[in-house]
mmCIF file of C-alpha atoms in Angstrom:
data_model
loop_
_atom_site.group_PDB
_atom_site.id
_atom_site.type_symbol
_atom_site.label_atom_id
_atom_site.label_comp_id
_atom_site.label_asym_id
_atom_site.label_seq_id
_atom_site.Cartn_x
_atom_site.Cartn_y
_atom_site.Cartn_z
ATOM 1 C CA MET A 112 104.697 147.202 128.542
ATOM 2 C CA ALA A 113 103.609 143.624 129.046
ATOM 3 C CA ASP A 114 105.026 140.804 126.952
ATOM 4 C CA THR A 115 101.921 139.043 125.637
ATOM 5 C CA VAL A 116 101.317 135.885 123.630
ATOM 6 C CA GLN A 117 97.807 134.850 122.507
ATOM 7 C CA ARG A 118 96.730 131.567 121.016
ATOM 8 C CA ASP A 119 93.513 129.724 120.233
ATOM 9 C CA ALA A 120 93.861 126.501 122.160
ATOM 10 C CA THR A 121 90.747 124.495 121.267
ATOM 11 C CA ARG A 122 90.777 121.363 119.145
ATOM 12 C CA PRO A 123 89.456 122.131 115.623
ATOM 13 C CA THR A 124 86.796 119.434 116.027
ATOM 14 C CA THR A 125 85.148 121.318 118.908
ATOM 15 C CA ILE A 126 84.872 124.728 117.275
ATOM 16 C CA ALA A 127 81.202 125.264 116.415
ATOM 17 C CA ALA A 128 80.074 126.815 113.137
ATOM 18 C CA ARG A 129 78.700 129.870 114.953
ATOM 19 C CA SER A 130 80.923 132.250 116.882
ATOM 20 C CA PRO A 131 80.359 132.343 120.639
ATOM 21 C CA ASP A 132 78.052 135.118 121.847
ATOM 22 C CA THR A 133 78.917 134.549 125.514
ATOM 23 C CA ILE A 134 82.524 134.683 126.703
ATOM 24 C CA VAL A 135 83.828 133.843 130.181
ATOM 25 C CA ALA A 136 86.933 135.893 131.019
ATOM 26 C CA ILE A 137 89.281 134.629 133.741
ATOM 27 C CA PRO A 138 92.515 136.196 135.012
ATOM 28 C CA VAL A 139 94.889 133.408 136.062
ATOM 29 C CA ARG A 140 98.084 133.582 138.107
ATOM 30 C CA ASN A 141 99.770 130.558 139.693
ATOM 31 C CA GLU A 142 96.628 128.430 140.004
ATOM 32 C CA ALA A 143 98.102 125.000 139.271
ATOM 33 C CA GLU A 144 96.208 123.450 142.190
ATOM 34 C CA ARG A 145 92.776 124.848 141.264
ATOM 35 C CA ILE A 146 92.590 125.655 137.555
ATOM 36 C CA GLY A 147 91.519 122.108 136.693
ATOM 37 C CA PHE A 148 88.440 122.321 138.953
ATOM 38 C CA CYS A 149 87.588 125.695 137.436
ATOM 39 C CA LEU A 150 87.803 124.402 133.857
ATOM 40 C CA ASP A 151 85.791 121.272 134.652
ATOM 41 C CA ALA A 152 83.013 123.392 136.155
ATOM 42 C CA LEU A 153 82.864 125.667 133.121
ATOM 43 C CA ASP A 154 82.818 122.711 130.741
ATOM 44 C CA ALA A 155 79.822 121.279 132.618
ATOM 45 C CA GLN A 156 77.512 124.246 131.939
ATOM 46 C CA GLU A 157 73.943 123.245 131.156
ATOM 47 C CA GLY A 158 71.070 124.760 129.201
ATOM 48 C CA LEU A 159 73.164 126.352 126.442
ATOM 49 C CA ALA A 160 73.080 125.711 122.713
ATOM 50 C CA PRO A 161 76.344 124.238 121.363
ATOM 51 C CA GLY A 162 78.802 126.903 120.280
ATOM 52 C CA ARG A 163 77.364 129.728 122.395
ATOM 53 C CA LEU A 164 80.064 129.700 125.060
ATOM 54 C CA GLY A 165 83.703 130.701 124.722
ATOM 55 C CA LEU A 166 86.501 131.108 127.262
ATOM 56 C CA VAL A 167 89.388 133.558 127.665
ATOM 57 C CA LEU A 168 92.192 132.555 130.036
ATOM 58 C CA PHE A 169 94.549 135.441 130.769
ATOM 59 C CA LEU A 170 97.647 133.854 132.300
ATOM 60 C CA ASN A 171 99.744 136.591 133.854
ATOM 61 C CA ASN A 172 103.125 136.214 135.555
ATOM 62 C CA CYS A 173 102.671 132.479 136.165
ATOM 63 C CA THR A 174 105.741 130.811 137.681
ATOM 64 C CA ASP A 175 104.230 127.414 138.560
ATOM 65 C CA ASP A 176 102.745 124.664 136.359
ATOM 66 C CA THR A 177 99.573 126.588 135.483
ATOM 67 C CA ALA A 178 100.494 127.134 131.825
ATOM 68 C CA ARG A 179 101.432 123.480 131.349
ATOM 69 C CA ILE A 180 98.189 122.267 132.973
ATOM 70 C CA VAL A 181 96.123 124.649 130.866
ATOM 71 C CA ALA A 182 97.865 123.530 127.687
ATOM 72 C CA ALA A 183 97.083 119.911 128.558
ATOM 73 C CA ARG A 184 93.477 120.428 129.679
ATOM 74 C CA VAL A 185 92.103 123.003 127.282
ATOM 75 C CA PRO A 186 92.143 120.903 124.075
ATOM 76 C CA ALA A 187 89.700 118.462 125.683
ATOM 77 C CA LEU A 188 87.136 121.152 126.503
ATOM 78 C CA SER A 189 83.914 121.404 124.533
ATOM 79 C CA MET A 190 84.157 125.188 124.021
ATOM 80 C CA PRO A 191 86.535 127.394 122.025
ATOM 81 C CA VAL A 192 89.266 128.848 124.221
ATOM 82 C CA ARG A 193 91.717 131.693 123.799
ATOM 83 C CA VAL A 194 94.764 131.540 126.066
ATOM 84 C CA ILE A 195 96.751 134.735 126.567
ATOM 85 C CA GLU A 196 100.079 134.648 128.398
ATOM 86 C CA ALA A 197 101.582 137.886 129.702
ATOM 87 C CA GLU A 198 104.537 138.984 131.809
ATOM 88 C CA PHE A 199 104.218 142.412 133.393
ATOM 89 C CA ALA A 200 106.035 143.696 136.463
ATOM 90 C CA GLY A 201 103.213 146.119 137.288
ATOM 91 C CA ALA A 202 100.458 143.498 137.193
ATOM 92 C CA HIS A 203 97.619 143.574 139.739
ATOM 93 C CA ALA A 204 94.100 142.171 140.023
ATOM 94 C CA GLY A 205 92.309 145.039 138.279
ATOM 95 C CA TRP A 206 94.797 145.094 135.419
ATOM 96 C CA ALA A 207 94.528 141.344 134.866
ATOM 97 C CA ARG A 208 90.713 141.270 135.023
ATOM 98 C CA ARG A 209 90.495 144.164 132.605
ATOM 99 C CA LYS A 210 92.862 142.483 130.157
ATOM 100 C CA ALA A 211 90.799 139.280 130.268
ATOM 101 C CA MET A 212 87.498 141.109 129.788
ATOM 102 C CA ASP A 213 88.902 143.359 127.062
ATOM 103 C CA ALA A 214 90.006 140.237 125.186
ATOM 104 C CA ALA A 215 86.490 138.836 125.560
ATOM 105 C CA ALA A 216 84.972 142.060 124.199
ATOM 106 C CA GLU A 217 87.355 141.984 121.245
ATOM 107 C CA TRP A 218 86.488 138.353 120.503
ATOM 108 C CA LEU A 219 82.757 139.094 120.515
ATOM 109 C CA ALA A 220 83.296 141.957 118.040
ATOM 110 C CA GLU A 221 79.602 142.931 118.346
ATOM 111 C CA ALA A 222 76.641 142.255 120.644
ATOM 112 C CA GLY A 223 77.175 139.566 123.255
ATOM 113 C CA THR A 224 77.799 138.866 126.923
ATOM 114 C CA ILE A 225 81.014 138.965 128.958
ATOM 115 C CA LEU A 226 81.179 136.968 132.191
ATOM 116 C CA SER A 227 83.895 137.168 134.814
ATOM 117 C CA THR A 228 84.966 134.585 137.364
ATOM 118 C CA ASP A 229 88.195 133.562 139.094
ATOM 119 C CA ALA A 230 90.577 130.691 138.480
ATOM 120 C CA ASP A 231 90.205 129.448 142.065
ATOM 121 C CA SER A 232 86.383 129.492 141.939
ATOM 122 C CA ARG A 233 83.922 126.793 140.928
ATOM 123 C CA VAL A 234 80.764 127.772 139.078
ATOM 124 C CA PRO A 235 77.648 125.558 139.364
ATOM 125 C CA PRO A 236 76.235 123.964 136.182
ATOM 126 C CA ASP A 237 73.539 126.633 135.764
ATOM 127 C CA TRP A 238 75.806 129.650 136.300
ATOM 128 C CA VAL A 239 75.989 130.879 132.704
ATOM 129 C CA PHE A 240 72.317 130.111 132.036
ATOM 130 C CA ALA A 241 71.190 131.931 135.184
ATOM 131 C CA ASN A 242 73.179 135.021 134.183
ATOM 132 C CA LEU A 243 71.750 134.984 130.658
ATOM 133 C CA ARG A 244 68.244 134.584 132.052
ATOM 134 C CA ALA A 245 68.668 137.704 134.198
ATOM 135 C CA LEU A 246 70.063 139.648 131.247
ATOM 136 C CA ALA A 247 67.177 138.518 129.043
ATOM 137 C CA ALA A 248 64.743 139.783 131.677
ATOM 138 C CA GLY A 249 66.063 143.312 131.184
ATOM 139 C CA ALA A 250 69.363 143.702 133.037
ATOM 140 C CA ASP A 251 72.490 145.171 131.470
ATOM 141 C CA ALA A 252 74.694 143.502 134.078
ATOM 142 C CA VAL A 253 74.321 140.811 136.730
ATOM 143 C CA ALA A 254 76.132 140.542 140.058
ATOM 144 C CA GLY A 255 75.918 137.121 141.692
ATOM 145 C CA ARG A 256 76.435 136.024 145.271
ATOM 146 C CA VAL A 257 79.148 133.710 146.595
ATOM 147 C CA GLU A 258 79.619 130.894 149.074
ATOM 148 C CA LEU A 259 82.872 129.343 150.283
ATOM 149 C CA ILE A 260 83.890 125.985 148.860
ATOM 150 C CA PRO A 261 82.534 123.665 151.595
ATOM 151 C CA GLU A 262 85.584 121.432 152.024
ATOM 152 C CA GLU A 263 87.846 124.488 152.361
ATOM 153 C CA ALA A 264 85.455 126.359 154.664
ATOM 154 C CA ALA A 265 85.414 123.339 156.990
ATOM 155 C CA LEU A 266 89.099 123.952 157.764
ATOM 156 C CA LEU A 267 88.552 127.505 159.021
ATOM 157 C CA PRO A 268 88.232 128.422 162.724
ATOM 158 C CA PRO A 269 84.595 128.025 163.885
ATOM 159 C CA SER A 270 84.421 131.717 164.819
ATOM 160 C CA LEU A 271 84.693 132.743 161.176
ATOM 161 C CA PRO A 272 81.574 130.975 159.792
ATOM 162 C CA ALA A 273 79.691 132.054 162.931
ATOM 163 C CA ARG A 274 80.582 135.663 162.183
ATOM 164 C CA GLY A 275 79.677 135.128 158.534
ATOM 165 C CA ARG A 276 76.203 133.920 159.449
ATOM 166 C CA LEU A 277 75.607 137.054 161.548
ATOM 167 C CA GLU A 278 76.840 139.342 158.779
ATOM 168 C CA ASP A 279 74.769 137.541 156.151
ATOM 169 C CA ALA A 280 71.637 137.750 158.301
ATOM 170 C CA TYR A 281 72.099 141.447 158.951
ATOM 171 C CA SER A 282 72.979 142.170 155.326
ATOM 172 C CA ALA A 283 69.765 140.488 154.154
ATOM 173 C CA LEU A 284 67.697 142.594 156.569
ATOM 174 C CA LEU A 285 69.336 145.841 155.435
ATOM 175 C CA THR A 286 69.037 144.865 151.787
ATOM 176 C CA GLU A 287 65.300 144.264 152.104
ATOM 177 C CA ALA A 288 64.850 147.580 153.903
ATOM 178 C CA GLU A 289 66.804 149.365 151.179
ATOM 179 C CA ALA A 290 64.892 147.614 148.385
ATOM 180 C CA ARG A 291 61.560 148.618 149.915
ATOM 181 C CA ILE A 292 62.429 152.207 150.901
ATOM 182 C CA ASP A 293 64.389 153.082 147.747
ATOM 183 C CA PRO A 294 63.228 150.478 145.234
ATOM 184 C CA ASP A 295 65.067 149.928 141.982
ATOM 185 C CA PRO A 296 62.631 148.499 139.403
ATOM 186 C CA ASN A 297 65.599 146.832 137.709
ATOM 187 C CA ASP A 298 66.746 145.140 140.922
ATOM 188 C CA PRO A 299 63.642 144.250 142.943
ATOM 189 C CA TRP A 300 63.528 142.344 146.199
ATOM 190 C CA PRO A 301 64.615 139.592 146.717
ATOM 191 C CA CYS A 302 68.123 140.688 145.845
ATOM 192 C CA HIS A 303 71.514 140.965 147.532
ATOM 193 C CA ARG A 304 74.377 143.455 147.641
ATOM 194 C CA THR A 305 77.420 141.282 146.871
ATOM 195 C CA THR A 306 79.720 142.658 144.207
ATOM 196 C CA ILE A 307 82.682 140.429 143.397
ATOM 197 C CA GLY A 308 84.680 139.626 140.282
ATOM 198 C CA ALA A 309 84.096 135.906 140.830
ATOM 199 C CA THR A 310 80.568 136.302 139.419
ATOM 200 C CA LEU A 311 79.851 139.231 137.151
ATOM 201 C CA ALA A 312 78.072 139.345 133.805
ATOM 202 C CA VAL A 313 77.665 142.357 131.536
ATOM 203 C CA SER A 314 76.575 143.067 127.993
ATOM 204 C CA ARG A 315 79.444 143.970 125.685
ATOM 205 C CA ASP A 316 77.762 147.285 124.908
ATOM 206 C CA ALA A 317 77.478 148.319 128.575
ATOM 207 C CA TYR A 318 81.047 147.175 129.253
ATOM 208 C CA LEU A 319 82.481 149.343 126.508
ATOM 209 C CA ARG A 320 80.247 152.350 127.158
ATOM 210 C CA VAL A 321 81.511 152.747 130.737
ATOM 211 C CA GLY A 322 85.131 152.345 129.682
ATOM 212 C CA GLY A 323 85.612 148.742 130.740
ATOM 213 C CA MET A 324 86.811 147.302 134.027
ATOM 214 C CA PRO A 325 88.603 149.946 136.136
ATOM 215 C CA GLU A 326 92.331 149.247 136.075
ATOM 216 C CA ILE A 327 92.868 149.648 139.830
ATOM 217 C CA ALA A 328 94.797 147.400 142.199
ATOM 218 C CA LEU A 329 91.954 146.664 144.618
ATOM 219 C CA GLY A 330 88.160 146.778 144.443
ATOM 220 C CA GLU A 331 87.920 146.874 140.673
ATOM 221 C CA ASP A 332 84.729 144.790 140.734
ATOM 222 C CA GLY A 333 82.857 147.131 143.084
ATOM 223 C CA ALA A 334 84.112 150.179 141.192
ATOM 224 C CA PHE A 335 82.909 148.652 137.925
ATOM 225 C CA VAL A 336 79.369 148.041 139.196
ATOM 226 C CA ALA A 337 79.291 151.530 140.730
ATOM 227 C CA ARG A 338 80.327 152.911 137.341
ATOM 228 C CA LEU A 339 77.517 151.009 135.606
ATOM 229 C CA LEU A 340 74.936 152.301 138.080
ATOM 230 C CA ALA A 341 76.240 155.858 137.879
ATOM 231 C CA HIS A 342 75.820 155.737 134.092
ATOM 232 C CA GLY A 343 72.232 154.558 134.321
ATOM 233 C CA PHE A 344 72.720 150.910 133.386
ATOM 234 C CA ARG A 345 70.434 148.274 134.888
ATOM 235 C CA VAL A 346 72.290 146.043 137.359
ATOM 236 C CA ARG A 347 70.555 143.013 138.802
ATOM 237 C CA HIS A 348 71.894 141.512 142.047
ATOM 238 C CA ASP A 349 70.320 138.135 141.375
ATOM 239 C CA PRO A 350 70.128 135.679 144.301
ATOM 240 C CA ALA A 351 69.700 132.853 141.778
ATOM 241 C CA VAL A 352 73.271 133.404 140.522
ATOM 242 C CA MET A 353 75.902 131.897 142.815
ATOM 243 C CA VAL A 354 79.557 130.811 142.668
ATOM 244 C CA PHE A 355 81.704 128.845 145.115
ATOM 245 C CA ILE A 356 84.894 130.748 145.980
ATOM 246 C CA SER A 357 88.087 129.602 147.651
ATOM 247 C CA ALA A 358 88.470 129.826 151.431
ATOM 248 C CA ARG A 359 92.259 129.750 151.286
ATOM 249 C CA LEU A 360 94.269 132.101 153.490
ATOM 250 C CA THR A 361 96.985 132.947 150.958
ATOM 251 C CA GLY A 362 95.669 134.544 147.795
ATOM 252 C CA ARG A 363 97.073 136.072 144.639
ATOM 253 C CA ALA A 364 95.687 139.615 145.009
ATOM 254 C CA PRO A 365 96.710 141.748 148.016
ATOM 255 C CA GLY A 366 93.604 142.912 149.853
ATOM 256 C CA GLY A 367 91.425 140.271 148.222
ATOM 257 C CA VAL A 368 89.152 137.616 149.703
ATOM 258 C CA ALA A 369 92.017 135.506 151.035
ATOM 259 C CA ASP A 370 93.510 138.470 152.910
ATOM 260 C CA THR A 371 90.075 139.297 154.338
ATOM 261 C CA ILE A 372 89.565 135.741 155.573
ATOM 262 C CA ARG A 373 93.054 135.593 157.071
ATOM 263 C CA SER A 374 92.726 138.955 158.831
ATOM 264 C CA ARG A 375 89.414 137.920 160.357
ATOM 265 C CA CYS A 376 90.942 134.674 161.544
ATOM 266 C CA GLU A 377 93.760 136.648 163.165
ATOM 267 C CA ASP A 378 91.458 139.386 164.510
ATOM 268 C CA PRO A 379 87.923 138.060 165.127
ATOM 269 C CA GLY A 380 86.878 141.547 166.256
ATOM 270 C CA ALA A 381 87.723 143.281 162.963
ATOM 271 C CA LEU A 382 85.066 145.738 161.786
ATOM 272 C CA CYS A 383 82.340 144.583 159.409
ATOM 273 C CA ASP A 384 82.044 145.808 155.839
ATOM 274 C CA ALA A 385 81.189 149.506 155.537
ATOM 275 C CA ARG A 386 77.664 148.772 154.307
ATOM 276 C CA LEU A 387 76.771 147.024 157.560
ATOM 277 C CA GLU A 388 76.124 150.159 159.584
ATOM 278 C CA PRO A 389 73.656 150.751 162.455
ATOM 279 C CA VAL A 390 69.968 150.508 161.566
ATOM 280 C CA PRO A 391 69.134 154.203 162.127
ATOM 281 C CA ARG A 392 72.042 155.334 159.965
ATOM 282 C CA ALA A 393 71.223 152.835 157.230
ATOM 283 C CA LEU A 394 67.552 153.884 157.115
ATOM 284 C CA HIS A 395 68.641 157.527 157.021
ATOM 285 C CA ARG A 396 70.816 156.733 153.989
ATOM 286 C CA TYR A 397 68.062 154.862 152.127
ATOM 287 C CA LEU A 398 65.513 157.612 152.741
ATOM 288 C CA TRP A 399 67.936 160.243 151.446
ATOM 289 C CA ARG A 400 68.703 158.192 148.348
ATOM 290 C CA ARG A 401 64.979 158.013 147.661
ATOM 291 C CA ARG A 402 64.567 161.754 148.212
ATOM 292 C CA LEU A 403 67.498 162.625 145.947
ATOM 293 C CA ARG A 404 66.039 160.481 143.162
ATOM 294 C CA ARG A 405 62.671 162.219 143.485
ATOM 295 C CA LEU A 406 64.256 165.680 143.489
ATOM 296 C CA HIS A 407 66.266 164.777 140.409
ATOM 297 C CA ALA A 408 63.224 163.368 138.599
ATOM 298 C CA SER A 409 61.162 166.486 139.328
ATOM 299 C CA GLY A 410 63.920 168.889 138.294
ATOM 300 C CA ARG A 411 64.034 170.480 141.756
ATOM 301 C CA LEU A 412 67.567 169.414 142.637
ATOM 302 C CA GLY A 413 69.040 172.582 141.148
ATOM 303 C CA THR A 414 66.304 174.973 142.227
ATOM 304 C CA SER A 415 66.385 174.190 145.941
ATOM 305 C CA THR A 416 69.349 174.195 148.318
ATOM 306 C CA ALA A 417 67.499 172.803 151.331
ATOM 307 C CA TRP A 418 68.623 169.239 150.595
ATOM 308 C CA ALA A 419 72.285 170.265 150.456
ATOM 309 C CA HIS A 420 72.024 172.291 153.668
ATOM 310 C CA ARG A 421 70.492 169.347 155.530
ATOM 311 C CA LEU A 422 73.250 167.055 154.257
ATOM 312 C CA GLY A 423 76.021 169.491 155.119
ATOM 313 C CA ILE A 424 77.123 169.884 151.497
ATOM 314 C CA GLN A 425 78.801 173.141 150.471
ATOM 315 C CA SER A 426 76.889 175.290 147.953
ATOM 316 C CA HIS A 427 79.462 174.952 145.175
ATOM 317 C CA GLU A 428 79.461 171.173 145.603
ATOM 318 C CA ALA A 429 75.651 171.124 145.617
ATOM 319 C CA ALA A 430 75.586 173.047 142.337
ATOM 320 C CA ARG A 431 78.037 170.607 140.772
ATOM 321 C CA ILE A 432 76.015 167.606 141.960
ATOM 322 C CA ALA A 433 72.721 169.114 140.794
ATOM 323 C CA ALA A 434 74.178 169.569 137.303
ATOM 324 C CA LEU A 435 75.049 165.897 136.895
ATOM 325 C CA PRO A 436 72.902 164.317 134.165
ATOM 326 C CA LEU A 437 72.261 160.885 135.686
ATOM 327 C CA VAL A 438 70.574 160.153 138.989
ATOM 328 C CA GLY A 439 73.088 157.435 139.827
ATOM 329 C CA GLN A 440 75.858 160.014 139.640
ATOM 330 C CA VAL A 441 73.857 162.397 141.829
ATOM 331 C CA VAL A 442 73.379 159.816 144.579
ATOM 332 C CA GLU A 443 76.995 158.647 144.437
ATOM 333 C CA GLU A 444 78.437 162.168 144.604
ATOM 334 C CA ALA A 445 76.026 163.329 147.310
ATOM 335 C CA GLU A 446 77.043 160.434 149.540
ATOM 336 C CA ARG A 447 80.686 161.191 148.921
ATOM 337 C CA ALA A 448 80.273 164.901 149.712
ATOM 338 C CA SER A 449 77.973 164.689 152.728
ATOM 339 C CA PRO A 450 79.514 164.227 156.195
ATOM 340 C CA LYS A 451 76.096 163.003 157.330
ATOM 341 C CA LEU A 452 76.169 160.084 154.875
ATOM 342 C CA ARG A 453 79.572 158.699 155.762
ATOM 343 C CA HIS A 454 79.535 155.005 156.500
ATOM 344 C CA ALA A 455 79.906 153.901 160.115
ATOM 345 C CA PRO A 456 80.672 150.146 160.090
ATOM 346 C CA LEU A 457 79.747 147.931 163.014
ATOM 347 C CA SER A 458 81.898 145.751 165.225
ATOM 348 C CA VAL A 459 80.989 142.073 165.520
ATOM 349 C CA PRO A 460 79.588 142.346 169.090
ATOM 350 C CA GLN A 461 77.117 144.962 167.833
ATOM 351 C CA LEU A 462 75.584 142.656 165.231
ATOM 352 C CA PRO A 463 73.105 140.691 167.394
ATOM 353 C CA GLY A 464 71.547 143.870 168.784
ATOM 354 C CA GLN A 465 71.303 145.480 165.359
ATOM 355 C CA ILE A 466 69.753 142.305 163.928
ATOM 356 C CA ARG A 467 67.065 142.433 166.630
ATOM 357 C CA LEU A 468 66.431 146.116 165.902
ATOM 358 C CA ALA A 469 66.245 145.522 162.146
ATOM 359 C CA LYS A 470 63.746 142.694 162.644
ATOM 360 C CA ALA A 471 61.605 145.002 164.782
ATOM 361 C CA VAL A 472 61.725 147.862 162.269
ATOM 362 C CA LEU A 473 61.315 145.862 159.071
ATOM 363 C CA PRO A 474 57.524 145.251 159.455
ATOM 364 C CA LEU A 475 57.055 149.044 159.550
ATOM 365 C CA VAL A 476 59.181 149.412 156.421
ATOM 366 C CA ARG A 477 57.131 146.741 154.654
ATOM 367 C CA ALA A 478 53.887 148.480 155.666
ATOM 368 C CA PHE A 479 55.212 151.813 154.364
ATOM 369 C CA ALA A 480 56.188 150.204 151.055
ATOM 370 C CA SER A 481 52.820 148.463 150.745
ATOM 371 C CA VAL A 482 50.892 151.711 151.193
ATOM 372 C CA ARG A 483 53.158 153.492 148.716
ATOM 373 C CA ASP A 484 52.759 150.723 146.143
ATOM 374 C CA ARG A 485 48.967 150.711 146.497
ATOM 375 C CA TRP A 486 48.912 154.465 146.017
ATOM 376 C CA LYS A 487 51.100 154.168 142.924
ATOM 377 C CA GLY A 488 48.900 151.372 141.602
ATOM 378 C CA ALA A 489 45.792 153.488 142.010
ATOM 379 C CA ALA A 490 47.469 156.431 140.286
ATOM 380 C CA ALA A 491 48.628 154.214 137.432
ATOM 381 C CA ALA A 492 45.125 152.759 136.997
ATOM 382 C CA ALA A 493 43.789 156.258 136.490
ATOM 383 C CA THR A 494 46.378 156.995 133.798
ATOM 384 C CA PRO A 495 46.153 155.613 130.220
ATOM 385 C CA SER A 496 48.649 152.817 129.698
ATOM 386 C CA PRO A 497 51.515 153.394 127.234
ATOM 387 C CA THR A 498 52.129 151.054 124.364
ATOM 388 C CA PRO A 499 53.521 147.839 125.898
ATOM 389 C CA SER A 500 57.173 147.137 125.298
ATOM 390 C CA VAL A 501 58.537 143.811 124.131
ATOM 391 C CA THR A 502 60.515 141.899 126.748
ATOM 392 C CA ARG A 503 63.935 140.797 125.502
ATOM 393 C CA ALA A 504 64.161 137.095 124.870
ATOM 394 C CA MET A 505 67.212 134.921 125.356
ATOM 395 C CA PRO A 506 68.899 134.384 121.977
#
């Protein structure tokens, strides 16, 4: 059990008459050097009505001056703040983020938005507004992209940003191909595929309905978004949402961003992320995702075994997958079960050649998508339109 103390730390004069409907949840551990920058950035948010924004700071196992700095800084902030202090020998990143977000959900009590960032990150002035705008447009959750804090990135070996530019370029090409071959109407191109706890937003309802943030030691953010998608929630990877993250080499969470940066400094030839696989394999994956969705929508997933045979999936596994109620679960489980859909990450020297190949193939993908969209448009024009729905407005 963790020893936990919670307190409301905002000056009474700054507490608005209305309760916040948007809460930023931040796990904090030994961030004396950076927590001040984080708080200043959050206090500088623009485009929000007074009283809308609240902040949860979950201080866990802090042994430096973080708690003292927070106690001194928080009363001067313009938003209500709840500070929770906990000591727990079994603490890890997923546990701490979950505790922070659970506290935010409890504070909201009913409908509202939970945002997640990190104590060593700096959000731009439009971060909260941009997330709320994406949610108001129809998303249940928003995943933003990240960039390294410029003054910290400048201290890294030149090979690291050079590698980053190659990976970013290739990722953008694959993302466009995926978005055009297997389009998600809730996450249209332009989009990205970054999933990181430094910039997540989710409705309280969606958060609770999937069981909250997974309490795992590493990769809790990616597992959370995968859980949302598997349960049919609308996740927008919005390129307009961005956060600056630390480029330090010694982090607080084993296996986190800092460890990744350090390992790539020590081994410039380390493999790329699993998603950055060769063009032919990536296109094969996207086409199969599209086909699985169509089979599921038509009800043919359980009546035909040809798809499972071609993917090398055993019959009993195919039956289990076909019985899953949500298409996101079908795609996720099929990729896990199929030896032909295992990821094959690239090495850095392979990136330039794969970028050239992707650039050559992408015009064909765009042409395919254009023809498909025109055909769908013609079919829709011949079908009576349903009663129009009302787009959600920002409260």
